[in-house]
PDB file of C-alpha atoms and ligand atoms in Angstrom:
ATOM      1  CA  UNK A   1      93.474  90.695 162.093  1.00 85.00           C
ATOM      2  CA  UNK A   2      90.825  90.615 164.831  1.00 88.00           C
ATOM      3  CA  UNK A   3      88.082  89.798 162.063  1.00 93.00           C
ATOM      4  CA  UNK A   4      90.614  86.511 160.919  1.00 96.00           C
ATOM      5  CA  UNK A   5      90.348  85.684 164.409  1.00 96.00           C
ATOM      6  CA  UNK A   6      86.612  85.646 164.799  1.00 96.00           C
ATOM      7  CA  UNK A   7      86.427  83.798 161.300  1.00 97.00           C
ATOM      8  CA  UNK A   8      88.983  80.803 162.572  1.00 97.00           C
ATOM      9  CA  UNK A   9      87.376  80.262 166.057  1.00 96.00           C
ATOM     10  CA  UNK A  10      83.962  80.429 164.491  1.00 96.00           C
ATOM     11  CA  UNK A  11      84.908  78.154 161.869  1.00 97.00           C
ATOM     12  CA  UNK A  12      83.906  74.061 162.097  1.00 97.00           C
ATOM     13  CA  UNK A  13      86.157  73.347 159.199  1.00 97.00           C
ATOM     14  CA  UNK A  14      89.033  75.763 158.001  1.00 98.00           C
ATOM     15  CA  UNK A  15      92.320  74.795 155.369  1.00 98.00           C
ATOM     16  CA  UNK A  16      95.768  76.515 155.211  1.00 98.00           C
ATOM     17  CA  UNK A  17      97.080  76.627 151.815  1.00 98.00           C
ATOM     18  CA  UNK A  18     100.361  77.407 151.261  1.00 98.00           C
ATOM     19  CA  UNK A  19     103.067  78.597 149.312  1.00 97.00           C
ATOM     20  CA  UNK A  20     107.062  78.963 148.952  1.00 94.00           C
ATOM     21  CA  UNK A  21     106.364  82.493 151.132  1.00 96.00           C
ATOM     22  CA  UNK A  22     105.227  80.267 153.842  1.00 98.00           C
ATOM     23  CA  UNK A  23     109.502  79.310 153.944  1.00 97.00           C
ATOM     24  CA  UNK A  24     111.263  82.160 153.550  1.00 95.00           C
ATOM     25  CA  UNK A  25     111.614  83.026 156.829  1.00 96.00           C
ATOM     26  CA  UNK A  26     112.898  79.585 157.373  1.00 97.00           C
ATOM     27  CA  UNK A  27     115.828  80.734 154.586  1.00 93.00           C
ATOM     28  CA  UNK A  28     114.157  79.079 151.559  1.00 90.00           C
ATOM     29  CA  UNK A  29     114.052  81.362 148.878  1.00 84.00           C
ATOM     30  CA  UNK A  30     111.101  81.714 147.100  1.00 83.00           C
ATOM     31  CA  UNK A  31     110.355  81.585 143.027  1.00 75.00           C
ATOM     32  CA  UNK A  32     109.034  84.927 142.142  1.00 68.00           C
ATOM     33  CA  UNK A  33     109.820  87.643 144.500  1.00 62.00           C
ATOM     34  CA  UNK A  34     113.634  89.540 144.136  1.00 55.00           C
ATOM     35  CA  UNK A  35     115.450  87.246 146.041  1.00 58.00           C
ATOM     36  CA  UNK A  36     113.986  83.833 144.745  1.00 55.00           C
ATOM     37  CA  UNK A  37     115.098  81.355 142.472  1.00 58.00           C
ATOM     38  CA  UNK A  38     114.030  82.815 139.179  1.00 51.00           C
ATOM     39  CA  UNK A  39     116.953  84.842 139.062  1.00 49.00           C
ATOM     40  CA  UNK A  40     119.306  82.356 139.685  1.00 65.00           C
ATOM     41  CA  UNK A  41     118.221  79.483 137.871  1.00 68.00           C
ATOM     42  CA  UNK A  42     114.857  79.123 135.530  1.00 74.00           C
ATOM     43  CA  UNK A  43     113.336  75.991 137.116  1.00 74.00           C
ATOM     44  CA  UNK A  44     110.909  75.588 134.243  1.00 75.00           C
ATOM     45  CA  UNK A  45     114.485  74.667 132.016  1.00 82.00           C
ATOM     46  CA  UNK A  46     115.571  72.206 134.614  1.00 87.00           C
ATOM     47  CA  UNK A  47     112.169  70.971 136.841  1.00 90.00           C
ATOM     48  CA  UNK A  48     110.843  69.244 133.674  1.00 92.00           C
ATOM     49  CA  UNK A  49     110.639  65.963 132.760  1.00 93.00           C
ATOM     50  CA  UNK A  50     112.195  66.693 129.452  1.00 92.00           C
ATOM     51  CA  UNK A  51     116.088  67.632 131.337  1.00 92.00           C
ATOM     52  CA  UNK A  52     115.148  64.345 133.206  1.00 95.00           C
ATOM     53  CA  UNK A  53     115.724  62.220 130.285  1.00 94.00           C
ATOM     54  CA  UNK A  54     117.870  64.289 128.212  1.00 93.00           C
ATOM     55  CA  UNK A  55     119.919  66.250 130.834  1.00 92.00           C
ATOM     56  CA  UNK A  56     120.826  64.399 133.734  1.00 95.00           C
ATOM     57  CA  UNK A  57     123.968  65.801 135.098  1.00 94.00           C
ATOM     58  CA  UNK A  58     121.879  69.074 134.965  1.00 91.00           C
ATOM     59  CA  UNK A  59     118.801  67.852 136.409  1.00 93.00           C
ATOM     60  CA  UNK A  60     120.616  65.920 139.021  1.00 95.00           C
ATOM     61  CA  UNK A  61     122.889  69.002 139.641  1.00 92.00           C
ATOM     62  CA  UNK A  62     119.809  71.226 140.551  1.00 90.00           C
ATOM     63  CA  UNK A  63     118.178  68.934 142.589  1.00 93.00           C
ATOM     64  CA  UNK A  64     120.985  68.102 144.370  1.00 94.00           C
ATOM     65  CA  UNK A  65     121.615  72.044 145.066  1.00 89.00           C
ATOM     66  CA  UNK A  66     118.258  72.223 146.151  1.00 90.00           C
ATOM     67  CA  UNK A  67     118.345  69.096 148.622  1.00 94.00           C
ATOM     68  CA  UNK A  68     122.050  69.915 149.798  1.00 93.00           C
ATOM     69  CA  UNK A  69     120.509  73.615 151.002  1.00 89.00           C
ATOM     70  CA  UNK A  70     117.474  71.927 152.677  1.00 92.00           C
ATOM     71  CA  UNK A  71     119.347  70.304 155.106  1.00 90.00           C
ATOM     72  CA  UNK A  72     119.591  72.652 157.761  1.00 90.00           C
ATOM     73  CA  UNK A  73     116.805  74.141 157.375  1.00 96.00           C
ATOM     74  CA  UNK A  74     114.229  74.120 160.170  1.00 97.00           C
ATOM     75  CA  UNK A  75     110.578  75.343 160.597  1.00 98.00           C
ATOM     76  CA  UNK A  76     109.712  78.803 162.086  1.00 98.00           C
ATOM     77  CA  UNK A  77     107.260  79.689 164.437  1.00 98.00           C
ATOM     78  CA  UNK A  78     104.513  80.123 161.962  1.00 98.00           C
ATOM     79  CA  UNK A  79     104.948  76.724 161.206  1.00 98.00           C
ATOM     80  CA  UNK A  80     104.369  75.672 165.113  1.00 98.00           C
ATOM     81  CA  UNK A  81     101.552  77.580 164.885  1.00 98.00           C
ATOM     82  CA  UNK A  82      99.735  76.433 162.623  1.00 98.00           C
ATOM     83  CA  UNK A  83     100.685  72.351 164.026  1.00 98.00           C
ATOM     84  CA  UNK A  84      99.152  74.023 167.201  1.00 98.00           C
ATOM     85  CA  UNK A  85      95.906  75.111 165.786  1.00 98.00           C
ATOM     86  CA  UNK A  86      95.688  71.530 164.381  1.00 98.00           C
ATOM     87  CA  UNK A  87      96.382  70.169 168.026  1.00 98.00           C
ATOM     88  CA  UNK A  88      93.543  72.747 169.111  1.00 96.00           C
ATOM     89  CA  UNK A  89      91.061  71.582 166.412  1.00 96.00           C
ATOM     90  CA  UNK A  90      91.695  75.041 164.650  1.00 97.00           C
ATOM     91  CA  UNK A  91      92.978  73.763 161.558  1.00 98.00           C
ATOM     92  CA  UNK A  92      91.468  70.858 159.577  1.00 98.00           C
ATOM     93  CA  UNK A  93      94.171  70.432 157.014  1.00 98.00           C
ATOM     94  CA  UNK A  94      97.055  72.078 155.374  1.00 98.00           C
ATOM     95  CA  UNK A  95      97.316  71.834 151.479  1.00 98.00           C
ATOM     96  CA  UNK A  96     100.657  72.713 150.402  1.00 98.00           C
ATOM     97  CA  UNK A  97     102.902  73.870 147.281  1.00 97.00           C
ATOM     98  CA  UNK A  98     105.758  73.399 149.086  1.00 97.00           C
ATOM     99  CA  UNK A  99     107.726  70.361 148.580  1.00 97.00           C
ATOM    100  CA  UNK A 100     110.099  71.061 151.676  1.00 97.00           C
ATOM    101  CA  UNK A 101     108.114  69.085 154.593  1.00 97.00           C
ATOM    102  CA  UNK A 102     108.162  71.666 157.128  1.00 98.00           C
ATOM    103  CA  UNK A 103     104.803  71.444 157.910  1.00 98.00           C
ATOM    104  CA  UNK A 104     104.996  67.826 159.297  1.00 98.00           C
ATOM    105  CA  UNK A 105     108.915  68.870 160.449  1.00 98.00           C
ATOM    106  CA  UNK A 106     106.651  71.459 162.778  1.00 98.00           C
ATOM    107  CA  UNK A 107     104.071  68.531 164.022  1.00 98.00           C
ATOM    108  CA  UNK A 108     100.897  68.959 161.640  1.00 98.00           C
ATOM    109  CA  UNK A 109      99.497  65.791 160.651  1.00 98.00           C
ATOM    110  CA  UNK A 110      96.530  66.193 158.166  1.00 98.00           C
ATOM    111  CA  UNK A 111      98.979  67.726 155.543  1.00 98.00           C
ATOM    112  CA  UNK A 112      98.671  67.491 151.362  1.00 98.00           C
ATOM    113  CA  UNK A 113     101.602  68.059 149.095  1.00 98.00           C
ATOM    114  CA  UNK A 114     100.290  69.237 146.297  1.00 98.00           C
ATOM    115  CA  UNK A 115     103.299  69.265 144.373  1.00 97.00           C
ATOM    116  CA  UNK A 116     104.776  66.353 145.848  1.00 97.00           C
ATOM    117  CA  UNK A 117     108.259  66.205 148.038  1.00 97.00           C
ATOM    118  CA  UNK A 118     111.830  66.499 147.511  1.00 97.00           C
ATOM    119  CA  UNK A 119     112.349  64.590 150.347  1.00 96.00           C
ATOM    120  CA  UNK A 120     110.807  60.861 149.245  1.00 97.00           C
ATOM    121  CA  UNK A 121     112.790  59.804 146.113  1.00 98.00           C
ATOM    122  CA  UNK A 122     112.033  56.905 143.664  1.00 98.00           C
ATOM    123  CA  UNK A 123     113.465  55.584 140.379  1.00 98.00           C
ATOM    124  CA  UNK A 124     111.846  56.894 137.041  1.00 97.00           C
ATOM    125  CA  UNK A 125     111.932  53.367 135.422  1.00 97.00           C
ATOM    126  CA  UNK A 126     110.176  51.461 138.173  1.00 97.00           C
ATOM    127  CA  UNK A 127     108.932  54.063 141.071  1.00 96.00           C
ATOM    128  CA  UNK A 128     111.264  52.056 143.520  1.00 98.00           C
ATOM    129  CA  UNK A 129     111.606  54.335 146.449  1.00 98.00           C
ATOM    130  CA  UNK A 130     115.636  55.713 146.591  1.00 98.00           C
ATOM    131  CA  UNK A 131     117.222  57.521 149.905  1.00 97.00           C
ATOM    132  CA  UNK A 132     118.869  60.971 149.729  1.00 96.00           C
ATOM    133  CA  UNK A 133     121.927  59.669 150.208  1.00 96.00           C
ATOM    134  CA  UNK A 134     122.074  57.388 146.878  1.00 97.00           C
ATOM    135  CA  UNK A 135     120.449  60.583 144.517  1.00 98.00           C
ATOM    136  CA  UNK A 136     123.091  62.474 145.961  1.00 97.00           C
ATOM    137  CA  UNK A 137     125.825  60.066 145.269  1.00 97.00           C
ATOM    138  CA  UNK A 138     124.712  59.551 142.046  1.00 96.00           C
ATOM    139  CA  UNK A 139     123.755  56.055 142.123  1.00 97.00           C
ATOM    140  CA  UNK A 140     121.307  54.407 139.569  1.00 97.00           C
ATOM    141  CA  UNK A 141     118.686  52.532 141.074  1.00 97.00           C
ATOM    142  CA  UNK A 142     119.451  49.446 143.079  1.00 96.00           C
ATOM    143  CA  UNK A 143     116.577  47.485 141.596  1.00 97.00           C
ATOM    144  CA  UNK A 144     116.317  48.121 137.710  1.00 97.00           C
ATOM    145  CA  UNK A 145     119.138  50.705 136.656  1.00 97.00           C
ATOM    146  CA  UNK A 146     117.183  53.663 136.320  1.00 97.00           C
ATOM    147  CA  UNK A 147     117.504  57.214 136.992  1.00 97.00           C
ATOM    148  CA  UNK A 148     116.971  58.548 140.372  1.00 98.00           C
ATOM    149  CA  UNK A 149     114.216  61.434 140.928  1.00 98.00           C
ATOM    150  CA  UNK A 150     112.832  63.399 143.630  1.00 97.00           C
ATOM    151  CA  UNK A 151     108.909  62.948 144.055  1.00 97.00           C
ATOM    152  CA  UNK A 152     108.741  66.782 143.615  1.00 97.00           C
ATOM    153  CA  UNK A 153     106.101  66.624 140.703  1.00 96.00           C
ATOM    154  CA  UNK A 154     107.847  68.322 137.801  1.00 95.00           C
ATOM    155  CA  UNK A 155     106.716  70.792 135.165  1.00 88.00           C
ATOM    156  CA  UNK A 156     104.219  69.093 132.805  1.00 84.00           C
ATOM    157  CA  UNK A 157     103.961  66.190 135.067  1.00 93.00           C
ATOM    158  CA  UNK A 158      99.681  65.743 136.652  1.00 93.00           C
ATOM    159  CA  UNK A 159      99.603  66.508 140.878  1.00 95.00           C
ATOM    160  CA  UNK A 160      99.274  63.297 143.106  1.00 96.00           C
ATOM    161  CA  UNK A 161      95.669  62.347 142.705  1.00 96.00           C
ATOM    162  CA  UNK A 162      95.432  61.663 146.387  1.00 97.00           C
ATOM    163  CA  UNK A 163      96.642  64.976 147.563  1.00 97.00           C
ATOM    164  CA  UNK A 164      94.497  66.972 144.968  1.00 97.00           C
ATOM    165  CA  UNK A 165      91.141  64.665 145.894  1.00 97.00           C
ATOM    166  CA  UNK A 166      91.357  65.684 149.433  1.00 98.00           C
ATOM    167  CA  UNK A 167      92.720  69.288 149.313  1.00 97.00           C
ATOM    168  CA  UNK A 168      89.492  69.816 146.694  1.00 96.00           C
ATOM    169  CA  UNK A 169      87.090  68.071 149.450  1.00 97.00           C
ATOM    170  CA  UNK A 170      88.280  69.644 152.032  1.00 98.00           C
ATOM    171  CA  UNK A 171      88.456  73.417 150.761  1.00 97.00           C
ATOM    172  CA  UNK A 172      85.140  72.753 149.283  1.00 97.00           C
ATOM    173  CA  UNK A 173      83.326  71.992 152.643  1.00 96.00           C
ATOM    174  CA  UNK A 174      85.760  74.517 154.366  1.00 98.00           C
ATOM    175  CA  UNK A 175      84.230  77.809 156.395  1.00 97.00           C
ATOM    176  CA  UNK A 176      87.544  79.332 156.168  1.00 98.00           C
ATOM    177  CA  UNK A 177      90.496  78.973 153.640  1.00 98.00           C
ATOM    178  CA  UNK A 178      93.727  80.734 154.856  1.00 98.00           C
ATOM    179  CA  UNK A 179      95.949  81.457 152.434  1.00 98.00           C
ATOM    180  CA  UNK A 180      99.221  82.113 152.796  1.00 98.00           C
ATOM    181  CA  UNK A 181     102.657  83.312 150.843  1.00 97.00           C
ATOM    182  CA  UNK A 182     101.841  82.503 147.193  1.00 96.00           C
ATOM    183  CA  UNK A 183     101.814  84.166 144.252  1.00 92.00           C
ATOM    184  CA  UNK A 184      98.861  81.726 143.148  1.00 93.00           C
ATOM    185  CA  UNK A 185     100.351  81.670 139.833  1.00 88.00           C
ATOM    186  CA  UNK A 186     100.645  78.024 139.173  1.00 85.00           C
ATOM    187  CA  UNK A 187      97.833  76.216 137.888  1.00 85.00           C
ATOM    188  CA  UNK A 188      95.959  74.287 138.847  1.00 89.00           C
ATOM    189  CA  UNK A 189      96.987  74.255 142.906  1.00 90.00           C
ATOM    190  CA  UNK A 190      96.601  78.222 142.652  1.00 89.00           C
ATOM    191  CA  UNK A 191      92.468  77.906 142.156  1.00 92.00           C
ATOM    192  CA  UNK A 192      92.104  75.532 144.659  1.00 95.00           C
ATOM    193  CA  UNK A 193      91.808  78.475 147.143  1.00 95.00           C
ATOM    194  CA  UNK A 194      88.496  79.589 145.278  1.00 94.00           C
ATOM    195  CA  UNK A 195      86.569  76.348 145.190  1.00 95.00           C
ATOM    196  CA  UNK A 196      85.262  77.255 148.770  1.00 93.00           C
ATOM    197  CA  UNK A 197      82.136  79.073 149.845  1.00 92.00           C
ATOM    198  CA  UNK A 198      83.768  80.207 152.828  1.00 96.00           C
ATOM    199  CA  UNK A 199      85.594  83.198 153.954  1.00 97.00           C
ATOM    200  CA  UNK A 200      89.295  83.353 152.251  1.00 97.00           C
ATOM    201  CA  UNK A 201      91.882  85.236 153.624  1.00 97.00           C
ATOM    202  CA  UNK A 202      95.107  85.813 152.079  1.00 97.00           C
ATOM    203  CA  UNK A 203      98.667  86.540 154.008  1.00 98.00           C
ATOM    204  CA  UNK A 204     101.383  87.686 151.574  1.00 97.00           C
ATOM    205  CA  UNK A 205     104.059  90.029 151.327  1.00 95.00           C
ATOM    206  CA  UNK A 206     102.690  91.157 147.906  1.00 92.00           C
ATOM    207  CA  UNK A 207      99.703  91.959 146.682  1.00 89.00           C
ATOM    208  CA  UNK A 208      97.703  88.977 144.569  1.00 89.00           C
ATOM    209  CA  UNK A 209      95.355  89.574 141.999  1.00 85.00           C
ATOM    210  CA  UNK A 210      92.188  87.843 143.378  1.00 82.00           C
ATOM    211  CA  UNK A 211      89.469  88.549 145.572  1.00 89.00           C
ATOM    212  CA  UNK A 212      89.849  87.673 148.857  1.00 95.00           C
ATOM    213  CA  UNK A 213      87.469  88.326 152.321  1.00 95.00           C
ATOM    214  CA  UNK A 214      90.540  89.734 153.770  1.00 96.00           C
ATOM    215  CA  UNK A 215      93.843  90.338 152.676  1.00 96.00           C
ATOM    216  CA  UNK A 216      96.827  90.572 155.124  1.00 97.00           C
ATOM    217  CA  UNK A 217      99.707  92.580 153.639  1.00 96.00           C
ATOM    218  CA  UNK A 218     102.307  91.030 155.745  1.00 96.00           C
ATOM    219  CA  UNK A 219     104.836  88.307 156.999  1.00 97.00           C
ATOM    220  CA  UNK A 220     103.695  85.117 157.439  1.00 98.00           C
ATOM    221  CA  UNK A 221     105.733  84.198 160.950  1.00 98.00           C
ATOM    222  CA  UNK A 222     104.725  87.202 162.283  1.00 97.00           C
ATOM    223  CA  UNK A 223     101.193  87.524 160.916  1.00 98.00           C
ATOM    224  CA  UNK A 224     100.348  84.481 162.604  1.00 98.00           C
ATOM    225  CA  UNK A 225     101.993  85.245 165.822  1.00 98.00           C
ATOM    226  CA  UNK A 226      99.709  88.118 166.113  1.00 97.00           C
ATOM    227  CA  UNK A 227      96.861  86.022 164.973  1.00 97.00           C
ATOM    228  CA  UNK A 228      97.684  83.434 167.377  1.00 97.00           C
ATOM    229  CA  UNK A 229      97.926  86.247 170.065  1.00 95.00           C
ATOM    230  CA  UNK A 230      94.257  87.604 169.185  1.00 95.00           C
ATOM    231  CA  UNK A 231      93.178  83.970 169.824  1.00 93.00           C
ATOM    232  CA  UNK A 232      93.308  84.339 173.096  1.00 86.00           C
ATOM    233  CA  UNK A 233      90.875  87.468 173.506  1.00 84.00           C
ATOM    234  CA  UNK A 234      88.267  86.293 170.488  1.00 75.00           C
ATOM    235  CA  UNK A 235      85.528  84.597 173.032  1.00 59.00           C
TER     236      UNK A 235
HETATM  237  P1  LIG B 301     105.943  82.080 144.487  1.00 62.96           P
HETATM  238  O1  LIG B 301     107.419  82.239 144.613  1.00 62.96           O
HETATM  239  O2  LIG B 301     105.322  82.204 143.150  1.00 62.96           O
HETATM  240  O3  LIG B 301     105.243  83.164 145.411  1.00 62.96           O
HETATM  241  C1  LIG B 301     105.621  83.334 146.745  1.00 62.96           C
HETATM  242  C2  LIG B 301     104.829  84.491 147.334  1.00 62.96           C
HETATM  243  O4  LIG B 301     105.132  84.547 148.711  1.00 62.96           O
HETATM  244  C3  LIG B 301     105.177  85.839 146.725  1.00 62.96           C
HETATM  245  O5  LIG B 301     103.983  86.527 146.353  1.00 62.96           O
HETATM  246  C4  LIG B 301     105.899  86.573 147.865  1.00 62.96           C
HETATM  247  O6  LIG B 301     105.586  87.961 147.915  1.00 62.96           O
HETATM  248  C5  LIG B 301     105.341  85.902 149.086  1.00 62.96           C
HETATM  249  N1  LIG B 301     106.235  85.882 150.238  1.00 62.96           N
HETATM  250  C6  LIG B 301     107.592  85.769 150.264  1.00 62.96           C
HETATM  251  N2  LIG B 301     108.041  85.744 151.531  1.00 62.96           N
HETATM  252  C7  LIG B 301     106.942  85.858 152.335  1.00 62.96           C
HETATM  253  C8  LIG B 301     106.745  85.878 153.742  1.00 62.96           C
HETATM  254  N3  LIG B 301     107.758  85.829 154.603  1.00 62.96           N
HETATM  255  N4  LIG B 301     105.477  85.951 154.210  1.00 62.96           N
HETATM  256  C9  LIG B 301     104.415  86.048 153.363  1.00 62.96           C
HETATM  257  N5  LIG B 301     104.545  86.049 152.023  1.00 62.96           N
HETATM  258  C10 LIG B 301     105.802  85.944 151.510  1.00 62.96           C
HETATM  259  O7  LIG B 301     105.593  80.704 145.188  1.00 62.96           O
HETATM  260  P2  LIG B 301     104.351  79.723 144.972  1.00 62.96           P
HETATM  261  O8  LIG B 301     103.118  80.493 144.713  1.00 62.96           O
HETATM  262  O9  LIG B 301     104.407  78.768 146.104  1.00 62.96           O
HETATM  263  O10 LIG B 301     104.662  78.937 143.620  1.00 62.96           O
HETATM  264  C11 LIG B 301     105.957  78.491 143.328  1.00 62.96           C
HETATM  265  C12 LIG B 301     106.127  76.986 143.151  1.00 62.96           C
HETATM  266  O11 LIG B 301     107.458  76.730 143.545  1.00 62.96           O
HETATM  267  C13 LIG B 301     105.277  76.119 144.028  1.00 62.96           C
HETATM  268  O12 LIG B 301     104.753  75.146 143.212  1.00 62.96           O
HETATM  269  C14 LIG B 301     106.227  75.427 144.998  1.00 62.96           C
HETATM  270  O13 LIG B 301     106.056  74.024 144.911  1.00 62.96           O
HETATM  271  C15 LIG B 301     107.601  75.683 144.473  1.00 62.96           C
HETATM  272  N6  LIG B 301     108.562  76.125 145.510  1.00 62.96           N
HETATM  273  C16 LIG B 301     108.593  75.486 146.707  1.00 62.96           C
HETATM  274  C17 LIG B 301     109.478  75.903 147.687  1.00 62.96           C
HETATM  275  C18 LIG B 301     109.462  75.184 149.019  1.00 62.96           C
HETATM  276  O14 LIG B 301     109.080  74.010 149.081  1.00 62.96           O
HETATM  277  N7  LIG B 301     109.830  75.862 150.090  1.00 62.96           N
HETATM  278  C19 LIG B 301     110.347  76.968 147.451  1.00 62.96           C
HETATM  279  C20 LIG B 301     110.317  77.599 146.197  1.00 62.96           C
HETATM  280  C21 LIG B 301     109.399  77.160 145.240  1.00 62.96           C
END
């Protein structure tokens, strides 16, 4: 953990990528380990665009779930931390799977959703934007009629072109990528990681198959609490 600690103050540009892991400990369960969603529901039946326009009430049902059991959810410390390394100039930009917004909840700015948010909503028709409230009372949209979404970007659908543009620029140029609580299994956020020439570190609870510089087998709140500790003594 030392050696991470050299590599981030000796960086001059370094990205966090993230994951669903990066939430647990914030009470967001994740997709693949025991406890996450897989079990529960298979969101590749119901996070499509397909049970969009065939299966509403089922669509709306799970995103609905999903929204109702974000709402009291708050970021953890690891989340503070890494807004505090951006404060510090430690951290150039966060590029994230996550669709929850607790990166910007905790105070970073320079953040990328890669696959979108479940927090902005729009109509499917005409991509008027929609507020929480209406999806969740079932409205149509006010303007044309149409269904009601979340901007989470669904299975089959292509990532925001904005988001992907300036994670890939940014990990490119980057001295350090820190990775952290993803199974890197969805394509094609997952090889973003690799596009760097830098040093890549990984933080998971599980082992990943890919090469990293250095690979923390750990939690991430308390991984970077450590980290953030070891800070202080790296000159
Ligand atoms: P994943 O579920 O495939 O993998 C999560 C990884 O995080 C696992 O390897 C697990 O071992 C690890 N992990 C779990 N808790 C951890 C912790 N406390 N500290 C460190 N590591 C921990 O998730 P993924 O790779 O992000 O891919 C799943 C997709 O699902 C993503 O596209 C994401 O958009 C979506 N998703 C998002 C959320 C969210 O926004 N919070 C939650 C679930 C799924």
């Amino acid at each position: 953990m030392f050696q991470v600690a050299e590599y981030i103050k000796a960086s001059s540009k370094t990205v966090v990528f993230t994951g669903a892991g990066m939430s647990t400990e914030s009470g967001i369960p994740d997709f693949r380990s025991r406890s996450g969603w897989w079990k529960q529901v298979d969101p590749r039946t119901v996070a499509t665009i397909e049970a969009l326009e065939q299966d509403y009430p089922l669509f709306h049902e799970f995103y609905s779930m999903r929204m109702r059991s974000l709402q009291k959810i708050k970021p953890h410390d690891g989340h503070n931390i890494l807004a505090e390394w951006e404060k510090r100039g430690l951290v150039h930009l966060v590029a994230t799977q996550n669709v929850d917004g607790l990166h910007q909840e905790a105070g970073s700015q320079h953040v990328e959703e890669l696959h979108g948010s479940i927090k902005q909503l729009k109509c499917q028709q005409c991509e008027k934007e929609a507020t929480t409230d209406e999806f969740l009372e079932g409205k149509p949209c006010s303007h044309c009629g149409g269904k009601l979404r979340t901007c989470v970007v669904l299975f089959g659908e292509a990532l925001p072109q904005q988001a992907w543009k300036q994670s890939f620029e940014t990990i490119k140029e980057a001295d350090v990528v820190i990775v952290i609580g993803t199974s890197l299994e969805v394509y094609p956020a997952g090889e973003l990681p690799f596009l760097s020439n830098g040093k890549t570190i990984l933080i998971n609870l599980e082992e990943v198959e890919n090469d990293f510089d250095v690979t923390i087998t750990g939690k991430a709140k308390e991984t970077l609490q450590r980290i953030n500790e070891l800070l202080v003594i790296v000159e």
